[in-house]
Amino acid sequence: MVAIEILRVDPVTDRPLAEQILAVQKSSYAVEARLIGDDRIPLLHESVDDLCAAQVHWLVARDLGEILGAAAWSGSEIDRLVVSPHVHRQGIGRALVEVMIDSIVGQRIQVATGRDNAPARRLYESLGFVHTENQQVLPGLWLARYELVR
């Protein structure tokens, strides 16, 4: 595992940071698009302005200044979790989710991922999230919804 630090950030006030997060987001969701066989993932097509307009709290995982992953949440819902493909399966996503779980106020935390994104589903299940439903959000585009009750 790489040595990472996890920080709360505000990309709205730091355009270069927002651009770095967006680059990681696009590369991460491109992997998910291949896994699920569908590139209609809305966050794959987000712009820097869209990312900055999202009403969410942000975390980044970085090593020596390089953004390796990012996560965001709103209320008690995890909005996104992205990890740069060159550091997949090194504990960065897990570390980000653990910090989010500790940061979210409330008894129930919700998250959704592509139904056919087995690595993400395994991660959430390993952290105690329970699958609640599959939901078709666009014709042929399915999400698996999860909830963590604590």
Short mmCIF file of N, CA and C in Angstrom, two decimals:
data_model
loop_
_atom_site.label_atom_id
_atom_site.label_comp_id
_atom_site.label_asym_id
_atom_site.label_seq_id
_atom_site.Cartn_x
_atom_site.Cartn_y
_atom_site.Cartn_z
N MET A 1 0.85 -1.18 0.00
CA MET A 1 0.00 0.00 0.00
C MET A 1 0.89 1.24 0.00
N VAL A 2 0.48 2.24 -0.74
CA VAL A 2 1.21 3.49 -0.76
C VAL A 2 0.94 4.26 0.52
N ALA A 3 1.83 5.16 0.87
CA ALA A 3 1.64 6.00 2.05
C ALA A 3 0.78 7.19 1.63
N ILE A 4 -0.42 7.25 2.15
CA ILE A 4 -1.33 8.33 1.74
C ILE A 4 -1.72 9.18 2.92
N GLU A 5 -2.12 10.39 2.61
CA GLU A 5 -2.78 11.23 3.61
C GLU A 5 -4.16 11.56 3.06
N ILE A 6 -5.13 11.63 3.96
CA ILE A 6 -6.50 11.95 3.56
C ILE A 6 -6.85 13.30 4.16
N LEU A 7 -7.31 14.19 3.29
CA LEU A 7 -7.59 15.55 3.69
C LEU A 7 -8.99 15.97 3.26
N ARG A 8 -9.64 16.80 4.08
CA ARG A 8 -10.87 17.47 3.63
C ARG A 8 -10.46 18.64 2.78
N VAL A 9 -11.12 18.80 1.65
CA VAL A 9 -10.77 19.87 0.72
C VAL A 9 -12.02 20.53 0.20
N ASP A 10 -11.83 21.69 -0.44
CA ASP A 10 -12.93 22.39 -1.09
C ASP A 10 -12.50 22.76 -2.50
N PRO A 11 -12.82 21.92 -3.48
CA PRO A 11 -12.39 22.21 -4.85
C PRO A 11 -12.99 23.49 -5.42
N VAL A 12 -14.07 23.99 -4.82
CA VAL A 12 -14.69 25.22 -5.31
C VAL A 12 -13.69 26.38 -5.23
N THR A 13 -12.85 26.37 -4.21
CA THR A 13 -11.91 27.47 -3.99
C THR A 13 -10.54 27.21 -4.60
N ASP A 14 -10.38 26.07 -5.27
CA ASP A 14 -9.06 25.69 -5.80
C ASP A 14 -9.25 24.98 -7.14
N ARG A 15 -9.31 25.76 -8.21
CA ARG A 15 -9.58 25.20 -9.54
C ARG A 15 -8.56 24.14 -9.95
N PRO A 16 -7.26 24.33 -9.74
CA PRO A 16 -6.31 23.25 -10.09
C PRO A 16 -6.61 21.94 -9.35
N LEU A 17 -7.00 22.04 -8.09
CA LEU A 17 -7.38 20.85 -7.33
C LEU A 17 -8.62 20.21 -7.95
N ALA A 18 -9.61 21.02 -8.30
CA ALA A 18 -10.83 20.50 -8.93
C ALA A 18 -10.48 19.77 -10.23
N GLU A 19 -9.56 20.33 -11.00
CA GLU A 19 -9.15 19.68 -12.25
C GLU A 19 -8.45 18.35 -11.99
N GLN A 20 -7.63 18.29 -10.93
CA GLN A 20 -6.97 17.02 -10.57
C GLN A 20 -7.99 15.98 -10.14
N ILE A 21 -8.95 16.39 -9.31
CA ILE A 21 -9.99 15.46 -8.87
C ILE A 21 -10.77 14.96 -10.09
N LEU A 22 -11.12 15.86 -10.99
CA LEU A 22 -11.88 15.47 -12.17
C LEU A 22 -11.10 14.47 -13.03
N ALA A 23 -9.81 14.66 -13.16
CA ALA A 23 -9.00 13.72 -13.95
C ALA A 23 -9.03 12.32 -13.33
N VAL A 24 -8.91 12.25 -12.01
CA VAL A 24 -8.99 10.95 -11.33
C VAL A 24 -10.39 10.38 -11.49
N GLN A 25 -11.41 11.22 -11.34
CA GLN A 25 -12.79 10.78 -11.47
C GLN A 25 -13.04 10.18 -12.85
N LYS A 26 -12.61 10.88 -13.89
CA LYS A 26 -12.84 10.38 -15.26
C LYS A 26 -12.11 9.06 -15.50
N SER A 27 -10.88 8.94 -15.03
CA SER A 27 -10.14 7.69 -15.25
C SER A 27 -10.76 6.55 -14.44
N SER A 28 -11.24 6.84 -13.24
CA SER A 28 -11.86 5.82 -12.40
C SER A 28 -13.19 5.36 -12.98
N TYR A 29 -14.03 6.31 -13.39
CA TYR A 29 -15.32 5.92 -13.96
C TYR A 29 -15.18 5.28 -15.33
N ALA A 30 -14.08 5.55 -16.03
CA ALA A 30 -13.84 4.84 -17.30
C ALA A 30 -13.63 3.35 -17.03
N VAL A 31 -12.96 3.02 -15.93
CA VAL A 31 -12.80 1.61 -15.54
C VAL A 31 -14.15 1.01 -15.21
N GLU A 32 -14.97 1.74 -14.43
CA GLU A 32 -16.30 1.20 -14.09
C GLU A 32 -17.13 1.01 -15.36
N ALA A 33 -17.04 1.97 -16.29
CA ALA A 33 -17.80 1.84 -17.54
C ALA A 33 -17.43 0.56 -18.28
N ARG A 34 -16.15 0.21 -18.27
CA ARG A 34 -15.73 -1.06 -18.90
C ARG A 34 -16.27 -2.26 -18.13
N LEU A 35 -16.25 -2.18 -16.80
CA LEU A 35 -16.74 -3.29 -15.97
C LEU A 35 -18.23 -3.55 -16.19
N ILE A 36 -19.00 -2.47 -16.32
CA ILE A 36 -20.45 -2.65 -16.43
C ILE A 36 -20.92 -2.65 -17.88
N GLY A 37 -19.99 -2.38 -18.81
CA GLY A 37 -20.36 -2.39 -20.23
C GLY A 37 -21.25 -1.23 -20.64
N ASP A 38 -21.08 -0.08 -19.98
CA ASP A 38 -21.95 1.06 -20.28
C ASP A 38 -21.23 2.34 -19.87
N ASP A 39 -21.11 3.29 -20.79
CA ASP A 39 -20.40 4.53 -20.47
C ASP A 39 -21.34 5.69 -20.17
N ARG A 40 -22.60 5.38 -19.85
CA ARG A 40 -23.57 6.44 -19.55
C ARG A 40 -23.56 6.85 -18.08
N ILE A 41 -22.49 6.58 -17.37
CA ILE A 41 -22.37 6.98 -15.97
C ILE A 41 -22.30 8.51 -15.94
N PRO A 42 -23.26 9.18 -15.32
CA PRO A 42 -23.27 10.64 -15.37
C PRO A 42 -21.96 11.29 -14.92
N LEU A 43 -21.35 10.79 -13.84
CA LEU A 43 -20.14 11.42 -13.33
C LEU A 43 -18.93 11.24 -14.25
N LEU A 44 -19.02 10.31 -15.19
CA LEU A 44 -17.96 10.13 -16.19
C LEU A 44 -17.91 11.33 -17.13
N HIS A 45 -19.03 12.01 -17.28
CA HIS A 45 -19.14 13.10 -18.25
C HIS A 45 -19.23 14.47 -17.58
N GLU A 46 -18.93 14.53 -16.30
CA GLU A 46 -19.00 15.78 -15.56
C GLU A 46 -17.88 16.73 -15.99
N SER A 47 -18.15 18.03 -15.94
CA SER A 47 -17.14 19.05 -16.20
C SER A 47 -16.58 19.55 -14.87
N VAL A 48 -15.52 20.35 -14.93
CA VAL A 48 -14.98 20.95 -13.70
C VAL A 48 -16.05 21.81 -13.04
N ASP A 49 -16.81 22.55 -13.85
CA ASP A 49 -17.87 23.39 -13.28
C ASP A 49 -18.94 22.54 -12.60
N ASP A 50 -19.30 21.41 -13.21
CA ASP A 50 -20.27 20.49 -12.59
C ASP A 50 -19.75 19.98 -11.26
N LEU A 51 -18.48 19.57 -11.25
CA LEU A 51 -17.87 19.04 -10.04
C LEU A 51 -17.90 20.09 -8.94
N CYS A 52 -17.56 21.32 -9.28
CA CYS A 52 -17.54 22.39 -8.28
C CYS A 52 -18.94 22.77 -7.81
N ALA A 53 -19.93 22.56 -8.67
CA ALA A 53 -21.31 22.91 -8.31
C ALA A 53 -21.97 21.87 -7.41
N ALA A 54 -21.39 20.68 -7.34
CA ALA A 54 -21.98 19.62 -6.50
C ALA A 54 -21.99 20.07 -5.04
N GLN A 55 -23.13 19.93 -4.41
CA GLN A 55 -23.28 20.33 -3.01
C GLN A 55 -22.87 19.17 -2.11
N VAL A 56 -21.56 18.94 -2.00
CA VAL A 56 -21.03 17.79 -1.27
C VAL A 56 -19.81 18.19 -0.45
N HIS A 57 -19.47 17.34 0.49
CA HIS A 57 -18.22 17.46 1.26
C HIS A 57 -17.19 16.58 0.55
N TRP A 58 -15.95 17.05 0.47
CA TRP A 58 -14.90 16.35 -0.28
C TRP A 58 -13.76 15.88 0.60
N LEU A 59 -13.25 14.70 0.24
CA LEU A 59 -11.99 14.18 0.78
C LEU A 59 -11.11 13.85 -0.41
N VAL A 60 -9.80 14.01 -0.23
CA VAL A 60 -8.87 13.48 -1.21
C VAL A 60 -7.84 12.63 -0.48
N ALA A 61 -7.36 11.63 -1.19
CA ALA A 61 -6.23 10.82 -0.72
C ALA A 61 -5.07 11.20 -1.62
N ARG A 62 -3.96 11.57 -0.99
CA ARG A 62 -2.82 11.96 -1.82
C ARG A 62 -1.53 11.40 -1.24
N ASP A 63 -0.58 11.30 -2.12
CA ASP A 63 0.77 10.86 -1.77
C ASP A 63 1.73 11.80 -2.48
N LEU A 64 2.57 12.48 -1.72
CA LEU A 64 3.54 13.43 -2.28
C LEU A 64 2.88 14.43 -3.22
N GLY A 65 1.70 14.90 -2.83
CA GLY A 65 1.02 15.91 -3.60
C GLY A 65 0.17 15.39 -4.75
N GLU A 66 0.33 14.11 -5.10
CA GLU A 66 -0.48 13.54 -6.19
C GLU A 66 -1.81 13.06 -5.64
N ILE A 67 -2.91 13.48 -6.27
CA ILE A 67 -4.24 13.02 -5.88
C ILE A 67 -4.40 11.59 -6.40
N LEU A 68 -4.57 10.65 -5.49
CA LEU A 68 -4.73 9.24 -5.86
C LEU A 68 -6.18 8.80 -5.81
N GLY A 69 -6.99 9.54 -5.06
CA GLY A 69 -8.40 9.19 -4.94
C GLY A 69 -9.16 10.35 -4.34
N ALA A 70 -10.47 10.30 -4.49
CA ALA A 70 -11.33 11.33 -3.92
C ALA A 70 -12.67 10.71 -3.58
N ALA A 71 -13.34 11.34 -2.65
CA ALA A 71 -14.66 10.86 -2.24
C ALA A 71 -15.48 12.06 -1.82
N ALA A 72 -16.78 11.93 -1.98
CA ALA A 72 -17.68 13.02 -1.60
C ALA A 72 -18.96 12.43 -1.03
N TRP A 73 -19.56 13.21 -0.14
CA TRP A 73 -20.83 12.80 0.43
C TRP A 73 -21.69 14.03 0.69
N SER A 74 -22.98 13.77 0.78
CA SER A 74 -23.96 14.80 1.10
C SER A 74 -24.96 14.17 2.06
N GLY A 75 -25.17 14.83 3.17
CA GLY A 75 -26.08 14.25 4.16
C GLY A 75 -25.54 12.90 4.60
N SER A 76 -26.36 11.86 4.44
CA SER A 76 -25.93 10.51 4.82
C SER A 76 -25.74 9.63 3.59
N GLU A 77 -25.50 10.25 2.44
CA GLU A 77 -25.30 9.47 1.21
C GLU A 77 -23.92 9.71 0.63
N ILE A 78 -23.22 8.62 0.37
CA ILE A 78 -21.94 8.71 -0.32
C ILE A 78 -22.25 9.03 -1.78
N ASP A 79 -21.72 10.14 -2.25
CA ASP A 79 -22.01 10.63 -3.59
C ASP A 79 -21.09 10.02 -4.63
N ARG A 80 -19.81 9.87 -4.27
CA ARG A 80 -18.85 9.30 -5.22
C ARG A 80 -17.60 8.84 -4.48
N LEU A 81 -16.97 7.85 -5.07
CA LEU A 81 -15.69 7.32 -4.60
C LEU A 81 -14.89 6.98 -5.84
N VAL A 82 -13.75 7.64 -6.00
CA VAL A 82 -12.94 7.42 -7.19
C VAL A 82 -11.49 7.21 -6.78
N VAL A 83 -10.84 6.28 -7.46
CA VAL A 83 -9.44 5.99 -7.20
C VAL A 83 -8.75 5.87 -8.55
N SER A 84 -7.58 6.48 -8.64
CA SER A 84 -6.81 6.43 -9.88
C SER A 84 -6.50 4.97 -10.22
N PRO A 85 -6.75 4.56 -11.45
CA PRO A 85 -6.57 3.14 -11.80
C PRO A 85 -5.18 2.58 -11.51
N HIS A 86 -4.15 3.39 -11.57
CA HIS A 86 -2.80 2.85 -11.33
C HIS A 86 -2.54 2.49 -9.87
N VAL A 87 -3.47 2.85 -8.98
CA VAL A 87 -3.33 2.46 -7.57
C VAL A 87 -4.57 1.71 -7.06
N HIS A 88 -5.33 1.10 -7.99
CA HIS A 88 -6.46 0.28 -7.56
C HIS A 88 -5.97 -0.86 -6.66
N ARG A 89 -6.82 -1.28 -5.76
CA ARG A 89 -6.58 -2.42 -4.86
C ARG A 89 -5.37 -2.23 -3.95
N GLN A 90 -5.15 -0.97 -3.54
CA GLN A 90 -4.07 -0.68 -2.59
C GLN A 90 -4.60 -0.07 -1.30
N GLY A 91 -5.91 -0.16 -1.08
CA GLY A 91 -6.50 0.30 0.17
C GLY A 91 -6.94 1.75 0.19
N ILE A 92 -6.79 2.46 -0.93
CA ILE A 92 -7.13 3.88 -0.95
C ILE A 92 -8.64 4.08 -0.86
N GLY A 93 -9.41 3.32 -1.64
CA GLY A 93 -10.86 3.43 -1.58
C GLY A 93 -11.38 3.08 -0.19
N ARG A 94 -10.86 2.02 0.39
CA ARG A 94 -11.27 1.61 1.74
C ARG A 94 -10.98 2.73 2.74
N ALA A 95 -9.80 3.31 2.67
CA ALA A 95 -9.43 4.38 3.61
C ALA A 95 -10.37 5.57 3.45
N LEU A 96 -10.68 5.94 2.21
CA LEU A 96 -11.60 7.06 1.98
C LEU A 96 -12.99 6.75 2.54
N VAL A 97 -13.51 5.55 2.30
CA VAL A 97 -14.84 5.19 2.81
C VAL A 97 -14.85 5.19 4.33
N GLU A 98 -13.77 4.68 4.95
CA GLU A 98 -13.72 4.66 6.41
C GLU A 98 -13.76 6.07 6.99
N VAL A 99 -13.05 7.01 6.37
CA VAL A 99 -13.09 8.39 6.85
C VAL A 99 -14.47 8.99 6.63
N MET A 100 -15.10 8.69 5.49
CA MET A 100 -16.46 9.18 5.26
C MET A 100 -17.41 8.64 6.31
N ILE A 101 -17.33 7.35 6.60
CA ILE A 101 -18.22 6.74 7.60
C ILE A 101 -18.08 7.48 8.93
N ASP A 102 -16.84 7.79 9.29
CA ASP A 102 -16.61 8.51 10.55
C ASP A 102 -17.10 9.96 10.49
N SER A 103 -17.19 10.54 9.29
CA SER A 103 -17.55 11.94 9.13
C SER A 103 -19.05 12.16 8.97
N ILE A 104 -19.77 11.14 8.54
CA ILE A 104 -21.20 11.28 8.26
C ILE A 104 -21.99 11.16 9.55
N VAL A 105 -22.85 12.15 9.77
CA VAL A 105 -23.73 12.13 10.93
C VAL A 105 -24.99 11.36 10.54
N GLY A 106 -25.44 10.50 11.41
CA GLY A 106 -26.66 9.75 11.13
C GLY A 106 -26.45 8.27 11.31
N GLN A 107 -27.55 7.57 11.42
CA GLN A 107 -27.52 6.14 11.70
C GLN A 107 -27.43 5.28 10.44
N ARG A 108 -27.86 5.83 9.31
CA ARG A 108 -27.89 5.07 8.06
C ARG A 108 -27.07 5.80 7.01
N ILE A 109 -26.17 5.07 6.37
CA ILE A 109 -25.38 5.63 5.28
C ILE A 109 -25.75 4.87 4.02
N GLN A 110 -26.02 5.60 2.96
CA GLN A 110 -26.42 4.97 1.70
C GLN A 110 -25.37 5.22 0.63
N VAL A 111 -25.27 4.26 -0.28
CA VAL A 111 -24.35 4.38 -1.41
C VAL A 111 -24.91 3.53 -2.55
N ALA A 112 -24.54 3.91 -3.76
CA ALA A 112 -24.92 3.12 -4.94
C ALA A 112 -23.69 2.98 -5.82
N THR A 113 -23.61 1.86 -6.51
CA THR A 113 -22.54 1.62 -7.47
C THR A 113 -23.13 0.83 -8.62
N GLY A 114 -22.39 0.74 -9.70
CA GLY A 114 -22.85 -0.07 -10.83
C GLY A 114 -23.14 -1.50 -10.38
N ARG A 115 -24.27 -2.03 -10.78
CA ARG A 115 -24.66 -3.39 -10.37
C ARG A 115 -23.58 -4.41 -10.74
N ASP A 116 -22.92 -4.19 -11.86
CA ASP A 116 -21.91 -5.15 -12.31
C ASP A 116 -20.49 -4.73 -11.96
N ASN A 117 -20.34 -3.79 -11.04
CA ASN A 117 -19.02 -3.36 -10.58
C ASN A 117 -18.65 -4.20 -9.35
N ALA A 118 -18.17 -5.41 -9.62
CA ALA A 118 -17.89 -6.36 -8.53
C ALA A 118 -16.86 -5.83 -7.54
N PRO A 119 -15.76 -5.18 -7.97
CA PRO A 119 -14.80 -4.70 -6.96
C PRO A 119 -15.41 -3.69 -5.99
N ALA A 120 -16.21 -2.76 -6.48
CA ALA A 120 -16.84 -1.78 -5.59
C ALA A 120 -17.84 -2.47 -4.66
N ARG A 121 -18.60 -3.39 -5.20
CA ARG A 121 -19.58 -4.10 -4.37
C ARG A 121 -18.88 -4.87 -3.25
N ARG A 122 -17.77 -5.54 -3.59
CA ARG A 122 -17.02 -6.27 -2.56
C ARG A 122 -16.50 -5.32 -1.48
N LEU A 123 -16.02 -4.15 -1.89
CA LEU A 123 -15.51 -3.17 -0.92
C LEU A 123 -16.62 -2.77 0.05
N TYR A 124 -17.76 -2.34 -0.47
CA TYR A 124 -18.84 -1.90 0.42
C TYR A 124 -19.32 -3.05 1.32
N GLU A 125 -19.46 -4.23 0.77
CA GLU A 125 -19.91 -5.37 1.58
C GLU A 125 -18.89 -5.69 2.66
N SER A 126 -17.60 -5.58 2.37
CA SER A 126 -16.57 -5.87 3.37
C SER A 126 -16.58 -4.85 4.51
N LEU A 127 -17.15 -3.68 4.26
CA LEU A 127 -17.25 -2.65 5.29
C LEU A 127 -18.59 -2.69 6.03
N GLY A 128 -19.41 -3.70 5.75
CA GLY A 128 -20.66 -3.88 6.47
C GLY A 128 -21.89 -3.33 5.79
N PHE A 129 -21.74 -2.79 4.59
CA PHE A 129 -22.92 -2.31 3.85
C PHE A 129 -23.73 -3.52 3.38
N VAL A 130 -25.05 -3.37 3.40
CA VAL A 130 -25.96 -4.43 3.01
C VAL A 130 -26.68 -4.01 1.73
N HIS A 131 -26.71 -4.91 0.75
CA HIS A 131 -27.39 -4.64 -0.51
C HIS A 131 -28.88 -4.53 -0.24
N THR A 132 -29.48 -3.42 -0.70
CA THR A 132 -30.92 -3.22 -0.46
C THR A 132 -31.75 -3.38 -1.72
N GLU A 133 -31.21 -3.00 -2.88
CA GLU A 133 -31.98 -3.16 -4.12
C GLU A 133 -31.10 -2.90 -5.33
N ASN A 134 -31.56 -3.39 -6.46
CA ASN A 134 -31.01 -2.99 -7.75
C ASN A 134 -32.02 -2.03 -8.38
N GLN A 135 -31.50 -0.98 -9.01
CA GLN A 135 -32.38 0.04 -9.58
C GLN A 135 -31.91 0.36 -10.99
N GLN A 136 -32.83 0.34 -11.93
CA GLN A 136 -32.53 0.73 -13.30
C GLN A 136 -32.70 2.24 -13.40
N VAL A 137 -31.59 2.97 -13.63
CA VAL A 137 -31.65 4.43 -13.65
C VAL A 137 -31.78 5.00 -15.06
N LEU A 138 -31.36 4.25 -16.04
CA LEU A 138 -31.57 4.53 -17.46
C LEU A 138 -31.83 3.18 -18.10
N PRO A 139 -32.47 3.13 -19.25
CA PRO A 139 -32.71 1.81 -19.87
C PRO A 139 -31.39 1.01 -19.99
N GLY A 140 -31.35 -0.11 -19.28
CA GLY A 140 -30.18 -0.98 -19.31
C GLY A 140 -29.04 -0.58 -18.40
N LEU A 141 -29.15 0.55 -17.67
CA LEU A 141 -28.11 0.98 -16.74
C LEU A 141 -28.62 0.76 -15.32
N TRP A 142 -27.96 -0.18 -14.64
CA TRP A 142 -28.42 -0.62 -13.33
C TRP A 142 -27.45 -0.22 -12.23
N LEU A 143 -28.00 0.20 -11.10
CA LEU A 143 -27.24 0.47 -9.89
C LEU A 143 -27.58 -0.58 -8.84
N ALA A 144 -26.60 -0.88 -8.01
CA ALA A 144 -26.84 -1.67 -6.80
C ALA A 144 -26.80 -0.68 -5.64
N ARG A 145 -27.85 -0.64 -4.86
CA ARG A 145 -27.93 0.28 -3.72
C ARG A 145 -27.60 -0.48 -2.44
N TYR A 146 -26.86 0.22 -1.57
CA TYR A 146 -26.40 -0.35 -0.31
C TYR A 146 -26.72 0.59 0.84
N GLU A 147 -26.79 0.01 2.04
CA GLU A 147 -27.02 0.80 3.23
C GLU A 147 -26.19 0.22 4.37
N LEU A 148 -25.65 1.13 5.16
CA LEU A 148 -24.92 0.74 6.38
C LEU A 148 -25.70 1.32 7.54
N VAL A 149 -26.16 0.45 8.44
CA VAL A 149 -26.87 0.89 9.64
C VAL A 149 -25.91 0.70 10.78
N ARG A 150 -25.73 1.78 11.55
CA ARG A 150 -24.77 1.68 12.67
C ARG A 150 -25.38 2.13 13.98
#
